[in-house]
Short mmCIF file of C-alpha atoms and ligand atoms in Angstrom, two decimals:
data_model
loop_
_atom_site.label_atom_id
_atom_site.label_comp_id
_atom_site.label_asym_id
_atom_site.label_seq_id
_atom_site.Cartn_x
_atom_site.Cartn_y
_atom_site.Cartn_z
CA MET V 165 104.24 86.00 103.58
CA SER V 166 103.98 88.51 106.37
CA ASN V 167 100.63 89.94 107.40
CA ASN V 168 101.60 93.28 105.97
CA SER V 169 102.72 92.05 102.59
CA SER V 170 100.68 93.45 99.74
CA ILE V 171 101.16 90.34 97.62
CA TYR V 172 100.93 86.59 97.90
CA VAL V 173 103.07 84.24 95.83
CA LEU V 174 101.08 81.43 94.23
CA ASN V 175 102.27 77.84 93.99
CA ASN V 176 103.38 78.53 90.39
CA GLN V 177 105.52 81.47 91.63
CA SER V 178 103.18 84.11 90.15
CA GLU V 179 102.45 87.09 92.35
CA ILE V 180 98.90 88.10 93.23
CA PRO V 181 97.88 91.37 94.95
CA ALA V 182 96.74 90.46 98.48
CA ILE V 183 93.43 92.34 98.36
CA GLY V 184 91.14 92.09 95.34
CA PHE V 185 88.20 94.25 94.34
CA GLY V 186 85.04 92.12 94.39
CA THR V 187 82.29 92.74 91.83
CA TRP V 188 79.64 90.15 92.72
CA GLN V 189 76.27 91.93 92.98
CA THR V 190 77.67 95.07 91.39
CA PRO V 191 75.00 96.22 88.94
CA ASP V 192 75.97 96.22 85.28
CA GLY V 193 76.34 99.54 83.48
CA GLU V 194 77.48 102.87 84.91
CA THR V 195 77.68 101.51 88.48
CA ALA V 196 80.14 98.80 87.53
CA ILE V 197 82.10 101.08 85.20
CA ASN V 198 82.43 103.79 87.83
CA SER V 199 83.18 101.58 90.80
CA VAL V 200 85.97 99.82 88.90
CA LYS V 201 87.41 103.19 87.95
CA VAL V 202 87.20 104.41 91.55
CA ALA V 203 88.83 101.19 92.77
CA ILE V 204 91.74 101.41 90.36
CA LYS V 205 92.26 105.06 91.21
CA ALA V 206 92.21 104.16 94.92
CA GLY V 207 95.02 101.66 94.35
CA TYR V 208 93.41 98.28 93.70
CA THR V 209 95.39 96.36 91.10
CA HIS V 210 93.39 93.15 91.43
CA ILE V 211 89.84 92.90 90.06
CA ASP V 212 87.71 89.81 90.61
CA THR V 213 84.74 89.16 88.35
CA ALA V 214 82.83 86.27 86.78
CA ALA V 215 80.72 85.62 83.71
CA VAL V 216 77.63 84.99 85.84
CA TYR V 217 77.87 88.40 87.52
CA GLY V 218 76.58 89.79 84.24
CA ASN V 219 78.88 92.80 84.43
CA GLU V 220 82.04 91.76 82.60
CA VAL V 221 81.46 94.21 79.73
CA SER V 222 81.16 97.07 82.22
CA VAL V 223 84.06 95.86 84.35
CA GLY V 224 86.16 95.75 81.16
CA GLN V 225 84.98 99.22 80.22
CA GLY V 226 85.88 100.56 83.69
CA ILE V 227 89.34 99.06 83.37
CA LYS V 228 89.76 100.60 79.92
CA GLU V 229 88.53 104.02 81.06
CA SER V 230 90.86 103.93 84.07
CA GLY V 231 93.71 104.32 81.62
CA VAL V 232 96.09 102.00 83.49
CA ASP V 233 98.25 99.49 81.67
CA ARG V 234 96.72 96.03 81.41
CA ALA V 235 100.04 94.60 82.56
CA SER V 236 99.82 96.42 85.88
CA LEU V 237 96.49 94.76 86.72
CA PHE V 238 95.58 91.29 87.93
CA ILE V 239 92.22 90.19 86.49
CA THR V 240 90.31 87.11 87.59
CA SER V 241 87.18 85.59 86.07
CA LYS V 242 85.30 82.33 86.42
CA VAL V 243 83.62 79.83 84.12
CA TRP V 244 79.93 79.53 84.97
CA ASN V 245 78.17 76.28 85.77
CA ASN V 246 76.31 75.94 82.47
CA GLU V 247 79.61 76.18 80.57
CA ARG V 248 81.37 73.31 82.34
CA GLY V 249 83.06 70.64 80.25
CA TYR V 250 86.01 70.80 77.88
CA GLU V 251 84.68 72.50 74.71
CA SER V 252 82.27 74.84 76.44
CA THR V 253 84.89 76.05 78.91
CA LEU V 254 87.17 76.96 76.01
CA ALA V 255 84.31 78.90 74.40
CA ALA V 256 83.26 80.57 77.68
CA PHE V 257 86.80 81.79 78.20
CA GLU V 258 86.88 83.47 74.77
CA LYS V 259 83.59 85.26 75.51
CA THR V 260 84.87 86.43 78.89
CA ILE V 261 88.11 87.92 77.58
CA SER V 262 86.24 89.54 74.71
CA ASP V 263 83.73 91.09 77.15
CA LEU V 264 86.57 92.26 79.40
CA GLN V 265 88.42 93.71 76.39
CA THR V 266 91.59 91.83 77.22
CA ASP V 267 93.55 89.07 75.52
CA TYR V 268 94.51 87.13 78.64
CA LEU V 269 93.46 86.54 82.24
CA ASP V 270 95.73 86.46 85.25
CA LEU V 271 93.51 83.88 86.91
CA TYR V 272 90.57 81.79 85.70
CA LEU V 273 88.52 79.69 88.10
CA ILE V 274 85.89 76.94 87.91
CA HIS V 275 83.12 78.87 89.65
CA TRP V 276 81.43 75.90 91.41
CA PRO V 277 82.19 72.19 91.33
CA ALA V 278 79.73 69.98 89.50
CA ASN V 279 78.18 68.18 92.48
CA GLU V 280 76.89 64.69 93.08
CA LYS V 281 73.35 65.87 93.79
CA GLN V 282 72.96 67.32 90.30
CA PHE V 283 75.22 64.92 88.42
CA PRO V 284 75.23 61.64 90.39
CA ASP V 285 77.27 59.65 87.85
CA THR V 286 79.27 62.26 85.99
CA TRP V 287 80.24 65.03 88.42
CA GLN V 288 83.88 63.95 88.70
CA GLN V 289 84.27 63.60 84.95
CA ILE V 290 82.68 67.01 84.35
CA ASN V 291 85.08 68.65 86.79
CA ALA V 292 88.06 66.82 85.27
CA ASP V 293 87.05 67.87 81.73
CA THR V 294 86.61 71.47 82.81
CA TRP V 295 90.00 71.40 84.49
CA ARG V 296 91.63 69.97 81.35
CA ALA V 297 90.31 72.97 79.38
CA MET V 298 91.74 75.34 82.00
CA GLU V 299 95.11 73.61 81.72
CA GLU V 300 95.03 73.90 77.96
CA LEU V 301 94.22 77.61 78.08
CA GLN V 302 97.08 78.11 80.49
CA ALA V 303 99.48 76.11 78.31
CA ALA V 304 98.45 78.30 75.35
CA GLY V 305 99.50 81.37 77.34
CA LYS V 306 95.96 82.75 77.61
CA ILE V 307 95.76 82.42 81.41
CA LYS V 308 98.62 82.91 83.84
CA SER V 309 97.13 80.90 86.73
CA ILE V 310 94.19 78.55 87.09
CA GLY V 311 92.16 77.61 90.10
CA LEU V 312 88.93 76.58 91.74
CA SER V 313 86.08 78.23 93.58
CA ASN V 314 83.70 76.75 96.14
CA PHE V 315 85.46 73.37 96.03
CA LEU V 316 85.57 71.27 99.20
CA GLN V 317 88.16 68.57 99.81
CA HIS V 318 86.04 65.82 98.27
CA HIS V 319 85.76 67.88 95.08
CA ILE V 320 89.46 68.77 95.02
CA ASP V 321 90.88 65.28 95.58
CA PRO V 322 89.55 63.82 92.31
CA ILE V 323 90.84 66.87 90.40
CA LEU V 324 94.32 66.34 91.84
CA LYS V 325 94.28 62.73 90.64
CA THR V 326 94.15 63.68 86.96
CA ALA V 327 95.53 67.24 87.02
CA LYS V 328 98.74 68.10 85.22
CA VAL V 329 98.69 71.50 86.91
CA ALA V 330 97.75 71.91 90.56
CA PRO V 331 95.11 74.56 91.30
CA ALA V 332 96.75 77.80 92.43
CA VAL V 333 93.78 79.07 94.46
CA ASN V 334 90.43 78.04 95.87
CA GLN V 335 88.04 80.96 96.26
CA ILE V 336 85.49 80.26 98.98
CA GLU V 337 83.11 82.12 101.24
CA PHE V 338 85.18 83.13 104.26
CA HIS V 339 84.30 85.72 106.88
CA PRO V 340 83.83 86.01 110.65
CA GLY V 341 81.33 83.37 111.73
CA PHE V 342 82.01 81.25 108.65
CA MET V 343 85.61 80.07 108.56
CA GLN V 344 85.32 76.72 106.75
CA ALA V 345 88.38 75.55 108.68
CA GLU V 346 88.42 72.07 107.15
CA VAL V 347 88.79 73.15 103.53
CA VAL V 348 91.07 76.06 104.50
CA ASP V 349 93.47 73.74 106.33
CA TYR V 350 93.34 71.23 103.52
CA CYS V 351 94.15 73.85 100.86
CA LYS V 352 96.97 75.25 102.96
CA SER V 353 98.45 71.75 103.23
CA LYS V 354 98.40 71.57 99.40
CA ASN V 355 99.81 75.09 98.95
CA ILE V 356 96.53 76.27 97.39
CA LEU V 357 95.85 79.90 98.32
CA ILE V 358 92.45 80.59 99.84
CA GLU V 359 90.67 83.61 98.41
CA ALA V 360 87.85 84.92 100.60
CA TRP V 361 84.65 85.87 98.82
CA SER V 362 82.26 88.01 100.81
CA PRO V 363 84.83 88.82 103.50
CA LEU V 364 82.18 91.06 105.07
CA GLY V 365 79.58 88.27 104.98
CA THR V 366 77.79 90.22 102.18
CA GLY V 367 77.56 93.03 104.74
CA LYS V 368 75.70 90.88 107.28
CA VAL V 369 78.51 90.75 109.85
CA LEU V 370 79.00 94.51 110.02
CA ASP V 371 76.53 95.04 112.90
CA ASN V 372 77.96 92.33 115.11
CA GLU V 373 78.63 93.70 118.60
CA THR V 374 81.82 91.72 119.19
CA LEU V 375 83.29 92.91 115.90
CA LYS V 376 82.19 96.46 116.64
CA ALA V 377 83.94 96.41 120.02
CA ILE V 378 87.15 95.11 118.46
CA ALA V 379 86.98 97.72 115.69
CA THR V 380 86.53 100.53 118.22
CA LYS V 381 89.60 99.37 120.11
CA TYR V 382 91.77 99.82 117.03
CA ASN V 383 89.93 102.96 115.89
CA LYS V 384 89.06 101.13 112.69
CA SER V 385 85.78 100.02 111.04
CA VAL V 386 84.29 96.52 111.24
CA ALA V 387 85.03 96.18 107.52
CA HIS V 388 88.70 96.88 108.27
CA VAL V 389 88.70 94.25 110.99
CA CYS V 390 87.14 91.64 108.69
CA ILE V 391 89.61 92.34 105.90
CA LYS V 392 92.59 92.33 108.25
CA TRP V 393 91.37 89.14 109.87
CA CYS V 394 91.37 87.49 106.42
CA LEU V 395 94.92 88.70 105.76
CA GLN V 396 96.17 87.56 109.16
CA HIS V 397 94.73 84.13 108.35
CA GLU V 398 96.74 84.29 105.11
CA THR V 399 93.64 84.34 102.95
CA LEU V 400 93.03 86.85 100.17
CA PRO V 401 89.99 89.07 100.79
CA LEU V 402 87.79 90.26 97.91
CA PRO V 403 85.62 92.99 99.44
CA LYS V 404 82.88 94.30 97.17
CA SER V 405 81.55 97.84 97.25
CA ILE V 406 79.97 100.31 94.89
CA THR V 407 80.42 103.21 97.34
CA PRO V 408 83.53 105.30 96.64
CA GLU V 409 84.31 105.97 100.32
CA ARG V 410 84.01 102.29 101.21
CA ILE V 411 86.01 101.19 98.19
CA LYS V 412 88.88 103.38 99.41
CA GLN V 413 88.38 102.47 103.06
CA ASN V 414 88.68 98.76 102.36
CA LEU V 415 92.33 99.15 101.36
CA GLU V 416 93.30 100.97 104.57
CA VAL V 417 94.25 97.90 106.53
CA TYR V 418 98.02 98.15 106.70
CA ASP V 419 98.22 100.56 109.65
CA PHE V 420 97.12 98.12 112.35
CA GLU V 421 97.50 94.50 113.41
CA LEU V 422 94.89 92.39 115.22
CA SER V 423 96.24 90.79 118.37
CA ALA V 424 96.29 87.00 118.67
CA GLU V 425 93.63 87.32 121.35
CA ASP V 426 91.29 89.33 119.13
CA ILE V 427 91.83 86.91 116.26
CA ALA V 428 90.90 84.05 118.60
CA THR V 429 87.77 85.93 119.70
CA ILE V 430 86.71 86.45 116.07
CA ASP V 431 87.53 82.83 115.22
CA ALA V 432 85.17 81.71 117.98
CA LEU V 433 82.18 83.70 116.73
CA PRO V 434 79.15 81.60 115.84
CA TYR V 435 77.47 81.92 112.44
CA ILE V 436 76.30 85.51 112.00
CA GLY V 437 75.10 85.44 108.41
CA GLY V 438 76.34 84.92 104.88
CA SER V 439 75.21 83.54 101.56
CA GLY V 440 73.84 80.25 102.91
CA LEU V 441 75.12 78.47 99.79
CA HIS V 442 76.62 74.97 100.10
CA PRO V 443 78.55 73.46 97.16
CA ASP V 444 76.88 70.06 97.58
CA GLU V 445 73.38 71.49 97.85
CA VAL V 446 73.18 74.22 95.22
CA ASP V 447 71.03 73.40 92.23
CA PHE V 448 72.31 76.07 89.88
P1 A2P F 126 78.01 98.78 98.94
O1 A2P F 126 78.44 97.96 97.77
O2 A2P F 126 76.61 99.32 98.78
O3 A2P F 126 79.00 99.84 99.32
P2 A2P F 126 80.99 91.37 100.78
O4 A2P F 126 82.24 91.92 100.16
O5 A2P F 126 81.22 90.57 102.01
O6 A2P F 126 80.12 90.62 99.79
O7 A2P F 126 80.12 92.61 101.27
C1 A2P F 126 79.59 93.55 100.37
C2 A2P F 126 78.55 94.39 101.10
O8 A2P F 126 79.20 95.15 102.14
C3 A2P F 126 77.90 95.40 100.20
O9 A2P F 126 76.57 95.53 100.64
C4 A2P F 126 78.68 96.67 100.44
O10 A2P F 126 77.88 97.81 100.22
C5 A2P F 126 79.04 96.54 101.89
N1 A2P F 126 80.33 97.19 102.23
C6 A2P F 126 81.50 97.06 101.56
N2 A2P F 126 82.48 97.75 102.18
C7 A2P F 126 81.93 98.33 103.26
C8 A2P F 126 82.42 99.18 104.28
N3 A2P F 126 83.70 99.57 104.31
N4 A2P F 126 81.55 99.60 105.23
C9 A2P F 126 80.26 99.22 105.20
N5 A2P F 126 79.73 98.42 104.27
C10 A2P F 126 80.55 97.97 103.30
#
């Protein structure tokens, strides 16, 4: 794909819009309904949500009120940690599509891997069982593509051993100062698309002086630079905003190109801030 392409092609040949509208931390109710409507009107065709965000009913309502055809949208959700396992994943999926007022998903992800710290003896089996449910839902035509989120190589390898379907994406935290090069390189080698959650470091990277200087040079915002940097690394950014101007702004990244030198400068930034969550350490 070229840096200016507005789609990526997944390893199952499905197309996915190259920028998605993030909804993590978007408050449920009118805020979620309105921001989804603003996003769709601004041109987003890809909405990323999750059961645990607690806003799927409102996201679904915003989509409905936008009046656009379901078929013209790409909708992603994720099975939450307390629903892992075969039967409960199947049930969680039905609740999610009912809340979203749709009868299928474009992409469904395992939100976090079961980890060894929480499940010393069973974590691999739990992940394999959850994946089997995802495969079944896909085979039944209820999900177009299936994938992972927050998986590192040592979580992915066991999945690949028993999987009938390879994961199409891995959605991870990815932003300046937090590149996770190891898992990114690994996924690229397996043709698994990296989706970048919190491409703006949950807003924490926006005051960085280096990023500000680069943004000024291109007459763009730091948010633009972060989003473009994701695209030029062939990852799929999912910027979140509830502010109409920012929602629109975050799509305006196709009128400039970061130079190789500026990309290298951003790549070299030390940790600036982010979620601080590690898949092997979380206890939720
Ligand atoms: P808000 O939702 O109040 O507009 P991330 O996507 O990395 O999680 O970052 C989301 C945070 O960044 C939110 O606090 C959001 O604020 C803020 N944000 C999103 N887009 C922009 C932008 N273009 N300029 C400044 N802040 C932004």
